[in-house]
CSV table of C-alpha atoms and ligand atoms in Angstrom, one decimal:
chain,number,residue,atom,x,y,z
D,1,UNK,CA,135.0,69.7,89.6
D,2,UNK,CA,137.2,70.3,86.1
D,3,UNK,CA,139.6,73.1,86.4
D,4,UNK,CA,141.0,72.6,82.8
D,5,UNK,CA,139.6,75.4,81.6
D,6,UNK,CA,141.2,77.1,84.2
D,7,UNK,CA,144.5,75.8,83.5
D,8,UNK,CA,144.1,76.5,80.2
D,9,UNK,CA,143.2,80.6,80.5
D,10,UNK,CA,146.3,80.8,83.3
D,11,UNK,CA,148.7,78.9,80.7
D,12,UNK,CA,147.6,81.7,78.2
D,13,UNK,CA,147.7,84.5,80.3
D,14,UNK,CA,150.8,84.1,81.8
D,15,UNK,CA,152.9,82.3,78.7
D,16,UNK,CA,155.3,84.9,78.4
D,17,UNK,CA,156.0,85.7,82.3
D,18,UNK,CA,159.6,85.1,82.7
D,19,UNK,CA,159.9,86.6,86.6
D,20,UNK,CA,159.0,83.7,88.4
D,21,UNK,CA,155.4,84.6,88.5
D,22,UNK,CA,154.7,81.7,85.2
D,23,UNK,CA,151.9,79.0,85.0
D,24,UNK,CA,153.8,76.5,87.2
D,25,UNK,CA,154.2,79.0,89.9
D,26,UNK,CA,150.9,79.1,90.0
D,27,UNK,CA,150.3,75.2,89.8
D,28,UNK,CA,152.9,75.4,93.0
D,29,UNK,CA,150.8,77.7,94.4
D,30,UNK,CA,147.4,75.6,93.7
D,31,UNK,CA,149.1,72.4,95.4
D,32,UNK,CA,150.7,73.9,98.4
D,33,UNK,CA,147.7,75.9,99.3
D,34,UNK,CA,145.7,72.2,99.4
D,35,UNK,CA,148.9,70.4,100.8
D,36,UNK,CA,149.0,73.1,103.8
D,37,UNK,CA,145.1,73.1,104.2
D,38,UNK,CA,145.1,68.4,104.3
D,39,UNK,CA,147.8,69.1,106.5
D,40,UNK,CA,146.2,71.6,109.4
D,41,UNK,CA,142.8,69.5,109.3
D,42,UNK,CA,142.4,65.8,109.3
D,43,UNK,CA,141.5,64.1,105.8
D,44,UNK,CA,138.1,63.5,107.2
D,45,UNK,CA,137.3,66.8,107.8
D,46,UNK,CA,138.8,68.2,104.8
D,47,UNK,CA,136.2,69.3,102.3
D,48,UNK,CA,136.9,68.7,98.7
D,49,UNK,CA,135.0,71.9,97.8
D,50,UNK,CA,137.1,74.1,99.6
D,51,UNK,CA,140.2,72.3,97.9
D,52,UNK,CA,138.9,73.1,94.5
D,53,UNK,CA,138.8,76.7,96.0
D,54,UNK,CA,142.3,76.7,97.2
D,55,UNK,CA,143.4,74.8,93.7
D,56,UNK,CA,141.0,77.8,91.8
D,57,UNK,CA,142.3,80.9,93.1
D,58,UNK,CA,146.4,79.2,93.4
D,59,UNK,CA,146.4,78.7,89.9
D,60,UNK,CA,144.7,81.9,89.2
D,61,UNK,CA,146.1,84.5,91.5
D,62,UNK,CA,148.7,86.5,89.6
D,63,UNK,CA,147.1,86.6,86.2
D,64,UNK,CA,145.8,89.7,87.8
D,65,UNK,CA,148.9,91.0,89.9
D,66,UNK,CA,149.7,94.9,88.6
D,67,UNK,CA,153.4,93.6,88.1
D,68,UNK,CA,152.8,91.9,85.4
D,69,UNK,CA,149.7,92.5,84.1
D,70,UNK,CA,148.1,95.8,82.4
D,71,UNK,CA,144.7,95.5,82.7
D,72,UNK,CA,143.7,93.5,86.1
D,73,UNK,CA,140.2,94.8,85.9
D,74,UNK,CA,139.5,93.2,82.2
D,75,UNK,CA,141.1,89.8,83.3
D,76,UNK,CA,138.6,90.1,86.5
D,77,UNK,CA,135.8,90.5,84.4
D,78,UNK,CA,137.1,87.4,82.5
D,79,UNK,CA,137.8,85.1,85.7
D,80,UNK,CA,133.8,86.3,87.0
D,81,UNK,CA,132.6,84.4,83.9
D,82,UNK,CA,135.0,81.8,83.8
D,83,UNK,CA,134.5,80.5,87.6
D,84,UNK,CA,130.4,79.6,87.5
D,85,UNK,CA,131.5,77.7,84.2
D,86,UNK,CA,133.8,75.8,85.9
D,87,UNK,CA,131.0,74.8,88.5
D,88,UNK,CA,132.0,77.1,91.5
D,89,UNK,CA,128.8,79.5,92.9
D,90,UNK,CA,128.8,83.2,92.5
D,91,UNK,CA,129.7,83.4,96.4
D,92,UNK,CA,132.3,80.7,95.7
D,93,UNK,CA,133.5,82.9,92.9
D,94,UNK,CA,133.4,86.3,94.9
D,95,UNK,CA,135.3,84.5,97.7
D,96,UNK,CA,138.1,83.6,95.5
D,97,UNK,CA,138.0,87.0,93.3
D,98,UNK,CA,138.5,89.2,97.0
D,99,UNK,CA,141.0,86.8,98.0
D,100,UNK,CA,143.5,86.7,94.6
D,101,UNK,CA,143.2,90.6,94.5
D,102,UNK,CA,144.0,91.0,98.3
D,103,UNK,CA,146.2,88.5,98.9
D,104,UNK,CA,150.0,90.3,97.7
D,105,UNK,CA,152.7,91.6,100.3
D,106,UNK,CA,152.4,95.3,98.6
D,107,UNK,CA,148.6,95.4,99.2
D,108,UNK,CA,148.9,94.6,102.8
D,109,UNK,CA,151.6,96.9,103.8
D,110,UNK,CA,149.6,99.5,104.8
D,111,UNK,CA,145.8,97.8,105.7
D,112,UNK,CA,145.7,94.0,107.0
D,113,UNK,CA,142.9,92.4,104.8
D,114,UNK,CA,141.6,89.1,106.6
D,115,UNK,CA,140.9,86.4,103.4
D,116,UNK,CA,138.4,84.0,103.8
D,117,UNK,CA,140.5,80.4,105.4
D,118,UNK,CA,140.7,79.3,101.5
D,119,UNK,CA,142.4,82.7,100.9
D,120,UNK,CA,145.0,82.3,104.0
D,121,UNK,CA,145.9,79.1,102.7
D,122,UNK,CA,146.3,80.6,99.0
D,123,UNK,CA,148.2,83.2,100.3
D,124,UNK,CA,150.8,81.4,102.5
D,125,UNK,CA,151.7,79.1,99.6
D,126,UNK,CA,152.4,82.0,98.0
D,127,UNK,CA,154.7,83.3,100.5
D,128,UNK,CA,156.4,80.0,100.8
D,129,UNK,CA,157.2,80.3,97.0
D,130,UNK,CA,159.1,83.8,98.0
D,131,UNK,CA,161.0,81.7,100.4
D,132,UNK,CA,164.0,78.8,100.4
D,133,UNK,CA,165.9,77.5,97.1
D,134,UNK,CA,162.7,78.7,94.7
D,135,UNK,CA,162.3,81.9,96.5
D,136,UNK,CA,166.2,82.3,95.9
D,137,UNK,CA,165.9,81.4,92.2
D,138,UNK,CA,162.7,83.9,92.1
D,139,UNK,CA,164.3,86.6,93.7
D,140,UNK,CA,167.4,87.6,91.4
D,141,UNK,CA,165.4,86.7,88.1
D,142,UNK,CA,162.6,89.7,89.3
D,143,UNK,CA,165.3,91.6,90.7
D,144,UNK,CA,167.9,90.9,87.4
D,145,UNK,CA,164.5,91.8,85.4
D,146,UNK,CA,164.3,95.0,87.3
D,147,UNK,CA,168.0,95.7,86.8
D,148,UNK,CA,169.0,95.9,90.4
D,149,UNK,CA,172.2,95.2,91.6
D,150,UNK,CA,172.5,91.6,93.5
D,151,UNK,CA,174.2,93.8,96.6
D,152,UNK,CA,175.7,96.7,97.3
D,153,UNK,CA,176.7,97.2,101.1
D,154,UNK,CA,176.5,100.9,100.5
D,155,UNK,CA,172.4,100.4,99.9
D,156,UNK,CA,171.2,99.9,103.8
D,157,UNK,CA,168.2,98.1,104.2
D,158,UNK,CA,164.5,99.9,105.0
D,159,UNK,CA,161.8,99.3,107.0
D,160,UNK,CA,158.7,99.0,104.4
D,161,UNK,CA,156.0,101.4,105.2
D,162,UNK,CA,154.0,101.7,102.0
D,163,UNK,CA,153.0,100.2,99.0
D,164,UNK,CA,154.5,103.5,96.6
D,165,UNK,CA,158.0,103.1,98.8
D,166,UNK,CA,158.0,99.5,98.3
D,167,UNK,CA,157.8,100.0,94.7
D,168,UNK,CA,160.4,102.9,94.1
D,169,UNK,CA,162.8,102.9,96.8
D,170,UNK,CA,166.7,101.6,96.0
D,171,UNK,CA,166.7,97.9,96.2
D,172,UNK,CA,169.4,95.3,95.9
D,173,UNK,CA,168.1,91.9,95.7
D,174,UNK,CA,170.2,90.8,98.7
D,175,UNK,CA,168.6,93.6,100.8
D,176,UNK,CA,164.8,92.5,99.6
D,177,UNK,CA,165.6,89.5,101.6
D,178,UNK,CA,165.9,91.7,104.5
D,179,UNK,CA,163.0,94.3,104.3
D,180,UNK,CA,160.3,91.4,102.9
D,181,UNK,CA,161.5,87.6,102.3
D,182,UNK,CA,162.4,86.6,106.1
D,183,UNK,CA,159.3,88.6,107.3
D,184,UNK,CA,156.9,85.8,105.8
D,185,UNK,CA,157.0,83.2,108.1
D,186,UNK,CA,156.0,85.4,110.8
D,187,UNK,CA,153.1,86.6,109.0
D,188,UNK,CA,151.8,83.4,107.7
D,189,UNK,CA,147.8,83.0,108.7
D,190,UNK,CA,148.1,79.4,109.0
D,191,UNK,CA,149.9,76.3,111.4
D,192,UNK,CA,151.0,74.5,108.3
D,193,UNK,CA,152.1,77.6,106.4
D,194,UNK,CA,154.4,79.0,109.4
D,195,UNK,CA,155.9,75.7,109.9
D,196,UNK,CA,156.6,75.3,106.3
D,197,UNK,CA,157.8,79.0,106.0
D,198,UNK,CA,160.2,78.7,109.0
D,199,UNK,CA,162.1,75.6,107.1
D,200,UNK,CA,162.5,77.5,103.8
D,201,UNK,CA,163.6,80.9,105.8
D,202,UNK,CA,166.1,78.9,107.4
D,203,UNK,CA,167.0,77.5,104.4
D,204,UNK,CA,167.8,81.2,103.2
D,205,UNK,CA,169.5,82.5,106.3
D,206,UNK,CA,172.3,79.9,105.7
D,207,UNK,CA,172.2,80.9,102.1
D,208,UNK,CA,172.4,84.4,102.9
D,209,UNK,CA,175.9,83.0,105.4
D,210,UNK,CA,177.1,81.8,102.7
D,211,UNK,CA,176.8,84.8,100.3
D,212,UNK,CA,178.5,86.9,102.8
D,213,UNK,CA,181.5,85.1,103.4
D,214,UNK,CA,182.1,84.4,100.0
D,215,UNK,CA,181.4,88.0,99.1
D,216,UNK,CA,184.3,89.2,101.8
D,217,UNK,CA,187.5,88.1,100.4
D,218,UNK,CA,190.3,88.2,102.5
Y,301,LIG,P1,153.8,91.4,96.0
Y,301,LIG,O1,153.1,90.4,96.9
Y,301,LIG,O2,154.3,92.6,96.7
Y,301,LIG,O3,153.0,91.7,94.8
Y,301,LIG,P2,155.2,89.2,95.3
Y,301,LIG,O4,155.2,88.5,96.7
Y,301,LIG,O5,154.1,88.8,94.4
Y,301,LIG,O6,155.1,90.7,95.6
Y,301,LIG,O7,156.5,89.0,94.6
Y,301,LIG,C1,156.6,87.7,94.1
Y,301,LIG,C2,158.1,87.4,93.9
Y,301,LIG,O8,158.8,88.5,93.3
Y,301,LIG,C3,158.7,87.0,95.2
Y,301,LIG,O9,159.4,85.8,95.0
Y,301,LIG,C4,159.6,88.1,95.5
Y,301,LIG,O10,160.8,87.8,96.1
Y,301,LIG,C5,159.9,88.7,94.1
Y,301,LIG,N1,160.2,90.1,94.3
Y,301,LIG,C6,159.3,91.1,94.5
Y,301,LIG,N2,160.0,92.3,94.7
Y,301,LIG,C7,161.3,92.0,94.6
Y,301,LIG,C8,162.5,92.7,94.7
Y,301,LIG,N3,162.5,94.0,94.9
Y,301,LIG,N4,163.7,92.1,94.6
Y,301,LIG,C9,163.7,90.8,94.4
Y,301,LIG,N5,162.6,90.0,94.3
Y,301,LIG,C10,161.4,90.6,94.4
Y,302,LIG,NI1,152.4,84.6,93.3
């Protein structure tokens, strides 16, 4: 299957993203998702179709997220004519559509959608790109972007109970890794994804050590 075209409409979509949510985030995306899948079942069972799934809706799935794009619903339409051109079938195409548009943290706060298997995979790659040193970089760009403070011990974390409260309440970047970032490998949907998440998260806790004791001079 060609998934230029694909590429192409994500690298015009997303060409001025600057919070870590750009073209090669989703290419990251597109080739852990496949990485993660090869990895949990045996080359010969692996089925190239449901690759170019995984590689489909990876490189696609935040040309639609609400944070940083205004019209989700037109860019749907778009991506419902773009998919059978690319040689995918329109239950292929509906698969990948329901899992891009389900598949954030905010949307399953509150209801647990269950993604087809090509969706799981999608969506842990995406949580492994919120975690270790490009989660890190990711982090304090959205949070610089959003004007938070890095930390501020007088902010507490919270526990995260809805998608409206995990939008507005007081955030600090250092506190995000707290209420959401080392939650993800514990919600990962597949083998590869929790094993791969665990190493990242720990990757962060020792960053996180770090921050601390630098932060309290004495
Ligand atoms: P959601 O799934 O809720 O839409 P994402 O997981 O897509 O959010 O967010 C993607 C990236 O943006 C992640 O790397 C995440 O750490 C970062 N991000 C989201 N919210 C915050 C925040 N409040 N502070 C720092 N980074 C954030
Ligand atoms: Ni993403």
């Amino acid at each position: 299957m060609n998934l230029q075209a694909i590429i192409d409409f994500v690298q015009t979509q997303l060409k001025n993203e600057t919070t870590g949510h750009d073209f090669y985030h989703g290419q990251r995306v597109a080739k852990l998702g496949v990485k993660l899948y090869l990895s949990d079942n045996p080359a010969a069972h692996a089925d190239s179709r449901v690759c170019d799934i995984i590689r489909a809706g990876g490189l696609l799935h935040d040309t639609i997220d609400e944070k940083i794009c205004p019209n989700p619903d037109q860019v749907v339409a778009q991506i419902k004519k773009l998919l059978p051109m690319a040689g995918f079938t329109e239950l292929e195409t509906d698969d990948i559509i329901f899992s891009i548009q389900h598949l954030s943290f905010s949307q399953n706060i509150e209801h647990h959608y269950q993604l087809p298997l090509t969706g799981q995979y999608i969506q842990d790659a995406d949580r492994i790109e919120a975690l270790g040193a490009i989660g890190i970089a990711r982090a304090f760009t959205y949070g610089g972007r959003h004007n938070n403070p890095i930390y501020d011990p007088k902010i507490k974390p919270v526990e995260l109970v809805s998608h409206d409260q995990y939008r507005q309440h007081q955030e600090t970047t250092i506190n995000h890794f707290y209420e959401k970032l080392l939650k993800l490998p514990a919600l990962m949907n597949t083998t590869g994804g929790k094993k791969l998440g665990n190493a990242r998260a720990d990757y962060m806790r020792g960053f996180l050590d770090e921050f601390k004791s630098e932060w309290n001079v004495d």
